[in-house]
Tab-separated table of C-alpha atoms and ligand atoms in Angstrom:
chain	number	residue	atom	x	y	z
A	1	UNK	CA	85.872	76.565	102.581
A	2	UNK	CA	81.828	77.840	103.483
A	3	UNK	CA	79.935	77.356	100.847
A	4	UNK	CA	79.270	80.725	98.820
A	5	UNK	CA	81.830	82.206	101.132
A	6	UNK	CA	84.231	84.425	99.288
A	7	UNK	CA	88.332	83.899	100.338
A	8	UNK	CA	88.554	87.080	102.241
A	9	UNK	CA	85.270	86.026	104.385
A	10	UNK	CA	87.240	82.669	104.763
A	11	UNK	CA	90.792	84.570	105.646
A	12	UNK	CA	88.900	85.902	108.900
A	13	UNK	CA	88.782	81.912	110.360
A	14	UNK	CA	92.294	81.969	109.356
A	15	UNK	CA	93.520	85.199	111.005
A	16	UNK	CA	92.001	84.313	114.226
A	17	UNK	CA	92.620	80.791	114.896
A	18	UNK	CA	94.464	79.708	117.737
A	19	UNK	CA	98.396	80.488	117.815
A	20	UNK	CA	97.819	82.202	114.127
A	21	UNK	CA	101.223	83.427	112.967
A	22	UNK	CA	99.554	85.397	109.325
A	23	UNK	CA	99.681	89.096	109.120
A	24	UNK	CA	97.182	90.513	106.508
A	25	UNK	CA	98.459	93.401	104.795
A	26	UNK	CA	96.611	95.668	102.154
A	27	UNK	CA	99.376	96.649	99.759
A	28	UNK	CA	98.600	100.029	98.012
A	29	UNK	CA	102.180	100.407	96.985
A	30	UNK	CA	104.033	99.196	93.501
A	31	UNK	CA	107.434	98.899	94.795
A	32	UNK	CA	109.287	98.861	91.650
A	33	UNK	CA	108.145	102.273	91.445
A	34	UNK	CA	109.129	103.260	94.490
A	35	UNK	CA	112.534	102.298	93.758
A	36	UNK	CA	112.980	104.071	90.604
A	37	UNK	CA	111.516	106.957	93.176
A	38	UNK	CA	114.596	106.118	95.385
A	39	UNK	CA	117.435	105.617	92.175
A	40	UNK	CA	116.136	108.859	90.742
A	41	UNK	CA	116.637	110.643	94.071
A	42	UNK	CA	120.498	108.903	94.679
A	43	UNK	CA	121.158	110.385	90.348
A	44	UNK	CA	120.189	114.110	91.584
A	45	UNK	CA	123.595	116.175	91.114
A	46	UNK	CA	126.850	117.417	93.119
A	47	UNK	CA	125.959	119.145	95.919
A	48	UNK	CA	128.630	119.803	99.029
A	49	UNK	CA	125.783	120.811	101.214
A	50	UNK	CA	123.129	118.515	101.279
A	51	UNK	CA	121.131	119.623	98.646
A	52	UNK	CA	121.320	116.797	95.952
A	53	UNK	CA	121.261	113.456	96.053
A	54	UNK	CA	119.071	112.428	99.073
A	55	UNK	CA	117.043	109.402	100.059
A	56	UNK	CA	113.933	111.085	101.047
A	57	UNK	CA	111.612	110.737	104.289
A	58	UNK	CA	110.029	107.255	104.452
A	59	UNK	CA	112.561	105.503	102.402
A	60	UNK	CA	114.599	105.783	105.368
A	61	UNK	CA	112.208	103.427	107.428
A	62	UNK	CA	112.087	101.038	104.176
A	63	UNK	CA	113.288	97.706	104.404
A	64	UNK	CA	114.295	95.268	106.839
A	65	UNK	CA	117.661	96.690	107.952
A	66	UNK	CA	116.311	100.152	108.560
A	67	UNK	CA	112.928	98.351	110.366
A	68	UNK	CA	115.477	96.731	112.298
A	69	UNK	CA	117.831	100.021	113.143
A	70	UNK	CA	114.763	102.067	114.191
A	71	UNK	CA	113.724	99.804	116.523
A	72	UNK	CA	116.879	99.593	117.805
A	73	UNK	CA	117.248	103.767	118.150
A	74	UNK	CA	113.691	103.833	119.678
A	75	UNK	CA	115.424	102.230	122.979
A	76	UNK	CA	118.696	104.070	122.535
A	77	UNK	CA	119.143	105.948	126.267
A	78	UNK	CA	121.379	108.568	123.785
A	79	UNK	CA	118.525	109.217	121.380
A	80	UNK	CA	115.823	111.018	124.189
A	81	UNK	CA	113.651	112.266	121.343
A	82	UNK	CA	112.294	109.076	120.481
A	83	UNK	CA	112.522	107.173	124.035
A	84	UNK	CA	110.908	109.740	125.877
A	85	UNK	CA	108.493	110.181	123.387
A	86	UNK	CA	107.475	106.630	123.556
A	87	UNK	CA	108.079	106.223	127.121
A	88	UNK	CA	105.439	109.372	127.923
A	89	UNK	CA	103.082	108.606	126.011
A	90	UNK	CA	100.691	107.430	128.063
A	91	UNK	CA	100.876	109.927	130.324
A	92	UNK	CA	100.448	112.226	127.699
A	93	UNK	CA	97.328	111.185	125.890
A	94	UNK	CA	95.695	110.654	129.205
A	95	UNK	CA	95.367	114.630	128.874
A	96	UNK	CA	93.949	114.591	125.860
A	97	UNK	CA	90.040	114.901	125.793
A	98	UNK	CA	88.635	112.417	123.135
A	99	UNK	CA	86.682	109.225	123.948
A	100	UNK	CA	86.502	109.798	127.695
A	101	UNK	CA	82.480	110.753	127.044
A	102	UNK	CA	81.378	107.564	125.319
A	103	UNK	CA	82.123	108.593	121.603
A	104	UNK	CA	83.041	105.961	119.462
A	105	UNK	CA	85.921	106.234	116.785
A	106	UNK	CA	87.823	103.783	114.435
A	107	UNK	CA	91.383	103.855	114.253
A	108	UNK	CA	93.801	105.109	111.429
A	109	UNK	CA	97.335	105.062	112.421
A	110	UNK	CA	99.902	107.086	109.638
A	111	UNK	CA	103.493	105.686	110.092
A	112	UNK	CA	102.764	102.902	113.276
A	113	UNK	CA	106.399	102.762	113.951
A	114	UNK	CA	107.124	100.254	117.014
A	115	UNK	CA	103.086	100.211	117.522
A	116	UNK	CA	103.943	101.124	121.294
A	117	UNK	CA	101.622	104.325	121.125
A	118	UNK	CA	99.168	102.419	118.647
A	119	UNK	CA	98.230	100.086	121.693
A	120	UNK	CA	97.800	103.194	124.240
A	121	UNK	CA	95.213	104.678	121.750
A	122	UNK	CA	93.859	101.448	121.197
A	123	UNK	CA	93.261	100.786	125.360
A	124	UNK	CA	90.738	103.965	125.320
A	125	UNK	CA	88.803	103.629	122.267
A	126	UNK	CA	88.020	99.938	122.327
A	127	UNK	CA	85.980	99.888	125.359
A	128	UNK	CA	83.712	102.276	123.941
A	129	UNK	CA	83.394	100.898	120.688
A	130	UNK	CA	84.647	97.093	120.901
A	131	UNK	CA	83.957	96.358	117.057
A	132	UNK	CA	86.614	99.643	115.594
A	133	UNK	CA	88.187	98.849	112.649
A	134	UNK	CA	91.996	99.583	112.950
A	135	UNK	CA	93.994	100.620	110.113
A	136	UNK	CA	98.251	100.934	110.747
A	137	UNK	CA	99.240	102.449	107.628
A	138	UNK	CA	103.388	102.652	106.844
A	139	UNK	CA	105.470	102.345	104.135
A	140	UNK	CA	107.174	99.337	105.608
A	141	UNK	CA	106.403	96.123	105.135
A	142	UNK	CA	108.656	95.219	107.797
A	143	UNK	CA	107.124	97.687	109.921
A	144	UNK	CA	103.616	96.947	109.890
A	145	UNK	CA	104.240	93.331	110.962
A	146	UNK	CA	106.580	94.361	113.806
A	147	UNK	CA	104.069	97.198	114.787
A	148	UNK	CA	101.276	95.081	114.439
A	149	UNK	CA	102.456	92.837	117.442
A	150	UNK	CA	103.021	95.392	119.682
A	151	UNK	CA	100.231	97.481	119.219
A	152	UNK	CA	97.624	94.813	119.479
A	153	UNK	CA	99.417	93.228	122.715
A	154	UNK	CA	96.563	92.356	125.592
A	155	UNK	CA	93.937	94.526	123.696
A	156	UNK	CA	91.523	91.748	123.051
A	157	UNK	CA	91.057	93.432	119.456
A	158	UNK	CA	90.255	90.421	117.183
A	159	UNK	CA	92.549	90.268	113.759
A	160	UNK	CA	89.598	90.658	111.454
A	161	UNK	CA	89.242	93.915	112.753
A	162	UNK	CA	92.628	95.167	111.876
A	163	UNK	CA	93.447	95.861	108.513
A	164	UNK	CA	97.195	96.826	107.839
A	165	UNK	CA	98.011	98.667	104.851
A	166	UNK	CA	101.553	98.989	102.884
A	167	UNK	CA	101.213	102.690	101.638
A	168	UNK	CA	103.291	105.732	101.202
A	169	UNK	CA	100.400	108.089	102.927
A	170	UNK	CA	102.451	111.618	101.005
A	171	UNK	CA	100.967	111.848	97.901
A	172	UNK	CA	97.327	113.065	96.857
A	173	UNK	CA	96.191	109.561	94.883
A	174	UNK	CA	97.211	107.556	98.153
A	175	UNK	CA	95.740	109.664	100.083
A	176	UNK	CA	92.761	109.677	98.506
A	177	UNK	CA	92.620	105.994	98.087
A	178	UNK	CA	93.316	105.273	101.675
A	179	UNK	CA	90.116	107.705	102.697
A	180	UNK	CA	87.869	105.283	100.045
A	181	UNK	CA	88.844	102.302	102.000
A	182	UNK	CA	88.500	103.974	105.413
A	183	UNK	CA	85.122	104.475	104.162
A	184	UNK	CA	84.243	100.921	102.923
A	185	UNK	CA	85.163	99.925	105.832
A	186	UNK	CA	83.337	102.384	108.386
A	187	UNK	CA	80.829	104.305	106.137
A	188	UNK	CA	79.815	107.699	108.325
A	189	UNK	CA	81.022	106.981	111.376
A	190	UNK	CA	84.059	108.758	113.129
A	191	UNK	CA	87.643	108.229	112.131
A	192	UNK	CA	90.607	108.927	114.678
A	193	UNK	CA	93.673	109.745	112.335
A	194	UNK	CA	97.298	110.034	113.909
A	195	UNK	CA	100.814	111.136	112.965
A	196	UNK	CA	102.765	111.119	115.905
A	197	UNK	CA	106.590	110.924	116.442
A	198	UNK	CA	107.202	113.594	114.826
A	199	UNK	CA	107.015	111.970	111.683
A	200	UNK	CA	105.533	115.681	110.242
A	201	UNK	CA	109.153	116.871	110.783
A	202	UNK	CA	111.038	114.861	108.265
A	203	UNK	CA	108.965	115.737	105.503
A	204	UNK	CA	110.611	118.936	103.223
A	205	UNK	CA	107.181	120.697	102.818
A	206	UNK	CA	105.764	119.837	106.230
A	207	UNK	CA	102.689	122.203	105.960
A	208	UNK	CA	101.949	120.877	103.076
A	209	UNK	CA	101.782	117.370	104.061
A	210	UNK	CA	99.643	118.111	107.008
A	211	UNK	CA	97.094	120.458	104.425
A	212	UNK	CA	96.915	117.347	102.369
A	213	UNK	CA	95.886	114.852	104.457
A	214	UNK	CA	93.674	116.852	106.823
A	215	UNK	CA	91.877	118.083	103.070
A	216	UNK	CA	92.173	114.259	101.219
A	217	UNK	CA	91.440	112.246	104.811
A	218	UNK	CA	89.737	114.105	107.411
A	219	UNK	CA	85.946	114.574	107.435
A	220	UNK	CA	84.223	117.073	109.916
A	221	UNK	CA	83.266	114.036	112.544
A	222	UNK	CA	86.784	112.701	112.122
A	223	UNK	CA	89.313	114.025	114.539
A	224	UNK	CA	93.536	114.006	113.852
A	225	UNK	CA	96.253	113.881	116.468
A	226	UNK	CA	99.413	114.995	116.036
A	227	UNK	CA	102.532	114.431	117.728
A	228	UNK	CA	106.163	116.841	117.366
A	229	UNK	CA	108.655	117.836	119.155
A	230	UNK	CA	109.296	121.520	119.947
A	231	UNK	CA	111.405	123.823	121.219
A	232	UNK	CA	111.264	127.048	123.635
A	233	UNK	CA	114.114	128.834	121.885
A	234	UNK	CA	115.082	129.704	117.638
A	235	UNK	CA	118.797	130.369	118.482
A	236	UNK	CA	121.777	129.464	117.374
A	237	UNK	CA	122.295	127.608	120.820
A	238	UNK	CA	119.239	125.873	120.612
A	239	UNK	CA	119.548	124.386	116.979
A	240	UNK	CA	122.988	123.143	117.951
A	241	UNK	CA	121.731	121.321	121.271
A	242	UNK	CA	119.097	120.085	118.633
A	243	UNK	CA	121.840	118.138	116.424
A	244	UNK	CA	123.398	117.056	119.534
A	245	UNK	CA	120.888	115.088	120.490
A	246	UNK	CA	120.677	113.574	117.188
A	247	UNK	CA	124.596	112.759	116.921
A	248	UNK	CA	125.090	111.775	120.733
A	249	UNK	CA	123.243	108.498	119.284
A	250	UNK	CA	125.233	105.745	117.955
A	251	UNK	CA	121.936	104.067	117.375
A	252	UNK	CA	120.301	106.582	115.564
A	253	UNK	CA	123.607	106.891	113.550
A	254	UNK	CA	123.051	103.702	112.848
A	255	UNK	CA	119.349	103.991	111.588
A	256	UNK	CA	120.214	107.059	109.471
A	257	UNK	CA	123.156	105.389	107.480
A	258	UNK	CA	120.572	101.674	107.025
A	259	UNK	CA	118.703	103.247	103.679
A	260	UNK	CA	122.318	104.344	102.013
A	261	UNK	CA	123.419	100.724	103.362
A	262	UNK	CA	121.015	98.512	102.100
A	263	UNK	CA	120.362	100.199	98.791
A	264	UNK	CA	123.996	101.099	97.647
A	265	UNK	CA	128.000	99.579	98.223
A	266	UNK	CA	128.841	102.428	99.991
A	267	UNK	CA	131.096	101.728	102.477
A	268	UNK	CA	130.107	103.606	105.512
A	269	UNK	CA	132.391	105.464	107.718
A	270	UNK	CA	130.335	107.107	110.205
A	271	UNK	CA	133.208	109.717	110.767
A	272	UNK	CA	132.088	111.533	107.509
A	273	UNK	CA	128.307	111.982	108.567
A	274	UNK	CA	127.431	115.277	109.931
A	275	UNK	CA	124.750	116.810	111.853
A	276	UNK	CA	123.914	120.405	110.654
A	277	UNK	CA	121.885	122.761	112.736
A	278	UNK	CA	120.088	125.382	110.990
A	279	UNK	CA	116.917	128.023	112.471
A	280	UNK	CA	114.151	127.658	110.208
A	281	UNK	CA	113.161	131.458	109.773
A	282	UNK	CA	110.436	131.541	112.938
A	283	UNK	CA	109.182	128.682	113.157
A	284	UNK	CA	111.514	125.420	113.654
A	285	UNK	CA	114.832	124.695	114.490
A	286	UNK	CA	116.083	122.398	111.590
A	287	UNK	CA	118.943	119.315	111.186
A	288	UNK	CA	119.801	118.047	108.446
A	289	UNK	CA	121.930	114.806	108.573
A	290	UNK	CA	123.946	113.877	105.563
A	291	UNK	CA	126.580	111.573	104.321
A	292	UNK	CA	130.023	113.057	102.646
A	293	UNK	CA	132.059	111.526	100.624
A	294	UNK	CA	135.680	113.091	102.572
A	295	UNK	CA	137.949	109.969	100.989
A	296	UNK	CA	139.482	112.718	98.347
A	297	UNK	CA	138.531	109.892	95.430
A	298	UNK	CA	136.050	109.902	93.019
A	299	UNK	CA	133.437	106.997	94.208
A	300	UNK	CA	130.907	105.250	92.345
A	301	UNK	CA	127.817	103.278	94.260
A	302	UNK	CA	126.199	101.014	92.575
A	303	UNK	CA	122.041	100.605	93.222
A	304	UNK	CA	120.261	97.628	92.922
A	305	UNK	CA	119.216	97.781	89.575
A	306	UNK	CA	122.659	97.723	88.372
A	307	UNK	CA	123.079	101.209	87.730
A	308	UNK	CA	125.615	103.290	89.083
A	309	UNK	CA	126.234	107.005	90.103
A	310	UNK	CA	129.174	108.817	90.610
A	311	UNK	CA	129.969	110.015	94.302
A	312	UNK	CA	132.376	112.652	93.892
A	313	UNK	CA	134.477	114.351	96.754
A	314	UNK	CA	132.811	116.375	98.839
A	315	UNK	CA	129.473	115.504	97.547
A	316	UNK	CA	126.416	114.867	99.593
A	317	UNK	CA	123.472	112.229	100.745
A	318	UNK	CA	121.084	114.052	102.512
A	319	UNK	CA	119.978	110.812	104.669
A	320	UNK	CA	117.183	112.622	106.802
A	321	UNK	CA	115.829	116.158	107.760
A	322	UNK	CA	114.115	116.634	111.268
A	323	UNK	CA	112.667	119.657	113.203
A	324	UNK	CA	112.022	121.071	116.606
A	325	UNK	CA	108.857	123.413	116.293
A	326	UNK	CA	108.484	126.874	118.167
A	327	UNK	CA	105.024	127.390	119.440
A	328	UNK	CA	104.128	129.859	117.103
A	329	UNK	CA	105.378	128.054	113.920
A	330	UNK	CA	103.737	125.352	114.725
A	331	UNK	CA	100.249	127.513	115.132
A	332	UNK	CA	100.995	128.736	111.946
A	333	UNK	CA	101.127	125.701	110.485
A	334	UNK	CA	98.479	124.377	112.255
A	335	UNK	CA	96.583	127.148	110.701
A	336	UNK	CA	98.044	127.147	106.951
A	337	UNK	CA	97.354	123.569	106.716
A	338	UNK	CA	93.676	124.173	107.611
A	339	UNK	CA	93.145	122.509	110.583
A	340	UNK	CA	91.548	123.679	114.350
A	341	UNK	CA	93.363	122.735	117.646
A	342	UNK	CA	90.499	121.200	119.703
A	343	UNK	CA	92.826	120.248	122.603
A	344	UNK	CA	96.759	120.490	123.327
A	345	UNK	CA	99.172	118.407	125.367
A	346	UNK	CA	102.038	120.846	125.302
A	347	UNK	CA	104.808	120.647	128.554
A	348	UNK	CA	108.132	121.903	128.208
A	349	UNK	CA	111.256	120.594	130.083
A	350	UNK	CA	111.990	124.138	131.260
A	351	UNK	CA	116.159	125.190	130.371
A	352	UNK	CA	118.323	124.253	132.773
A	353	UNK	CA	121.905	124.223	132.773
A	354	UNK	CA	122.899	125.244	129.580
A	355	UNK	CA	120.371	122.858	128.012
A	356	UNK	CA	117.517	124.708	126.551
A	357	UNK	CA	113.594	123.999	126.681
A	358	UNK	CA	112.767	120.990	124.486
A	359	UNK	CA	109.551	118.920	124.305
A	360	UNK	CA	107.275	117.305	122.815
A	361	UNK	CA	103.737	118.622	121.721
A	362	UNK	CA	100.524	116.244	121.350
A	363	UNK	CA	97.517	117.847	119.565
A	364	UNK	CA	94.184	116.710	118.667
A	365	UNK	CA	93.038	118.766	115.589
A	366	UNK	CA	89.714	119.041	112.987
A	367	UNK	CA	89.572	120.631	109.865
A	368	UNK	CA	88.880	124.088	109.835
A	369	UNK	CA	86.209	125.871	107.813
A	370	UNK	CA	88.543	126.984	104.881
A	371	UNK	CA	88.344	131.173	104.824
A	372	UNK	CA	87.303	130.893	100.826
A	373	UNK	CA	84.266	128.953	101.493
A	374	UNK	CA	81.222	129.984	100.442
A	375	UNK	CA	78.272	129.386	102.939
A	376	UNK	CA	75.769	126.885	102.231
A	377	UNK	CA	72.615	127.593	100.426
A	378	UNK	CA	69.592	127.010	103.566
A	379	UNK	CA	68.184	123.904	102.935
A	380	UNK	CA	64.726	123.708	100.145
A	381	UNK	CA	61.680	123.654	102.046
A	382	UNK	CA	59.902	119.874	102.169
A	383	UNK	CA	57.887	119.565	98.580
A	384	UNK	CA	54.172	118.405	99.568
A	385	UNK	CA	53.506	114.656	98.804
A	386	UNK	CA	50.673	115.430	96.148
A	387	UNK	CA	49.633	111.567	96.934
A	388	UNK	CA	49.630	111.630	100.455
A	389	UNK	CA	45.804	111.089	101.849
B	1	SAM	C1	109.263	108.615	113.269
B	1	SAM	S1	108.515	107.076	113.032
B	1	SAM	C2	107.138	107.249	114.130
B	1	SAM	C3	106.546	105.938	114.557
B	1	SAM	C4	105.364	106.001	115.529
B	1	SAM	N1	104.246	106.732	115.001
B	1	SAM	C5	105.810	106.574	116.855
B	1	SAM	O1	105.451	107.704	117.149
B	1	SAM	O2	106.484	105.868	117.597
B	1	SAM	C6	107.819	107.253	111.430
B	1	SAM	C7	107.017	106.078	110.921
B	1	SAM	O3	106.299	106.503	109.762
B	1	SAM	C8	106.580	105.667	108.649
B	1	SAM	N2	106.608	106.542	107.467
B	1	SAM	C9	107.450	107.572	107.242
B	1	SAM	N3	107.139	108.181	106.086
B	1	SAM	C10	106.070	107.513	105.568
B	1	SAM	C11	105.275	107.662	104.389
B	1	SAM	N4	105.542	108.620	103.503
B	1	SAM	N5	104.242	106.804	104.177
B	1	SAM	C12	103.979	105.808	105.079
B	1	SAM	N6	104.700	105.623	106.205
B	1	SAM	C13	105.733	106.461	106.458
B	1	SAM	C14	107.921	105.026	108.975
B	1	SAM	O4	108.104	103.788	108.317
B	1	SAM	C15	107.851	104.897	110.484
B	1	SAM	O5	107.211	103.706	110.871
């Protein structure tokens, strides 16, 4: 110990010793309430369709099992969306103007997943600002350490400069705590937030998700860059290639059942999850993957706080909801939520043989000057210093 040292100055010789094996993590969450979140969600009532009981987005990535399945579906050579998405990134961000001039940003990354992209982002801005601070944020535990690994692989970043934090980033108080700490931590000086794998898309009120934390996080030097996958066509034809994709994954199957898995007895038979394509008026092609109890009995599941729900016939889990943009929802959105494009990353594998035009879209956004504000009052002239000399 250093004399008048305080333990986290002391944690810093501890997290960067030789062959050091400690993750820190910041943990914003109570997790007892997040699981009365979850329990709450799995009481919600009949519904053949989808519509009830659900285990909503980020509880899917919770816990080991489902850290350990998304990894897993990440790789899948069946589940494109993801691979490719990892697998291009580089490629991808290379086209994206920010850093190339000098400037120097810190690092927030919302939902670090496998870390993979984390570490491309990381190889441009550290050479221009060697001392960032680096902040994965995710609601897994589980995630952050495996993330962690991967996305500070060969960077040279030093461990006191990362701080990863255990947070469900989808609600205004987080949201507005995270941006406190970003700001202990780097004062003034420019943030680069992310939510990439299209992340956005599994969220029920996307555009509001993407208002909130472009309002709660983003300041007018910060910049955002986000990351979903889009489509060239709202048809019928198109949303149905769309669950395809999903379903043609055993892996992602796999990943999509872990939540119901590990936080209920349900025995899963993957024959009675479906895959249902739906156009989201004009702007997204939508699937929503649920889990039906087809046995003809009346089930019960049993959580982990001993309480148990009754799974009738026919009714539904919705496990996860995902979306393929169009180009003009996603301006819309873009728009609604507040936020400028500054630059775009947008190819399109064109259609081709019955397969239509699918991609994935990389933008780097700002906040907007919200149409209802009021313009600033010109600045007081300087009052004369009635000592000066
Ligand atoms: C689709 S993955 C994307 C991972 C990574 N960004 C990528 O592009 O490869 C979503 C990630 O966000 C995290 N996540 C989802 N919802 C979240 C929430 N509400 N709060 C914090 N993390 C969340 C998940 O745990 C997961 O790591």
């Amino acid at each position: 110990m250093a004399t008048g040292s305080s333990a986290i100055q002391d944690l810093a010789g501890a997290l960067t010793g030789p062959g050091t094996k400690w993750t820190l993590c910041l943990v914003g969450e109570d997790q007892s309430q997040k699981f009365s979140q979850l329990s709450g969600e799995l009481h919600l009532p009949f519904s053949d369709s989808g519509d009830g009981k659900r285990i909503s987005s980020g509880f899917s990535y919770w816990g080991v099992e489902s850290t350990v399945a998304w990894v897993h579906a990440c790789s899948d050579l069946f589940y494109p969306v993801m691979r490719e998405s990892i697998e291009n990134f580089h490629g991808r961000w290379s086209r994206i103007e920010l850093g190339q001039n000098g400037e120097r940003f810190h690092y927030v990354s919302l939902g670090t997943g496998t870390g993979h992209k984390d570490r491309t982002i990381l190889d441009r801005l550290l050479p221009h600002n060697p001392d960032l601070r680096f902040l994965p944020v995710d609601i897994s535990p589980e995630m952050l350490r495996l993330g962690q690994r991967e996305s500070l692989r060969g960077t040279g970043i030093s461990l006191d400069q990362v701080v990863p934090v255990q947070l469900d980033f989808s609600t205004a108080r987080n949201a507005i705590e995270l941006r406190r700490l970003v700001e202990h931590l780097v004062g003034d000086e420019p943030v680069l937030y992310s939510l990439l794998g299209n992340t956005l898309a599994n969220f029920e009120d996307d555009t509001g998700l993407l208002e909130l934390l472009l309002k709660e996080l983003v300041r007018p030097q910060d910049r955002f860059l986000l990351e979903v996958a889009s489509t060239g066509g709202l048809d019928e034809e198109s949303a149905q290639a769309a669950a395809q994709e999903y379903q043609a994954s055993p892996r992602f199957g796999e990943f999509v059942t872990s939540a119901v898995m590990h936080f209920t007895d349900l025995h899963i038979n993957m024959d009675h999850v479906s895959f249902t394509p739906f156009v989201e008026d004009d702007r997204s092609v939508l699937v929503k993957v649920t889990y039906q109890n087809r046995t003809g009995e009346q089930l019960r599941l049993t959580l982990p706080d001993r309480s148990s729900v009754e799974f009738p016939d026919q009714d539904t889990i919705r496990l996860l909801i995902t979306r393929k943009y169009a180009r003009n929802g996603l301006a819309k959105m873009i728009a609604d939520a507040g936020a400028e494009e500054v630059h775009s990353d947008q190819p399109r594998i064109p259609a081709a043989f019955g397969r239509p035009s699918f991609g994935m879209d990389l933008m780097l956004l700002r906040p907007g000057i919200p149409a209802t504000s009021s313009p600033q009052p010109p600045a007081e002239p300087p009052t004369p210093n009635p000592f000066a000399s």
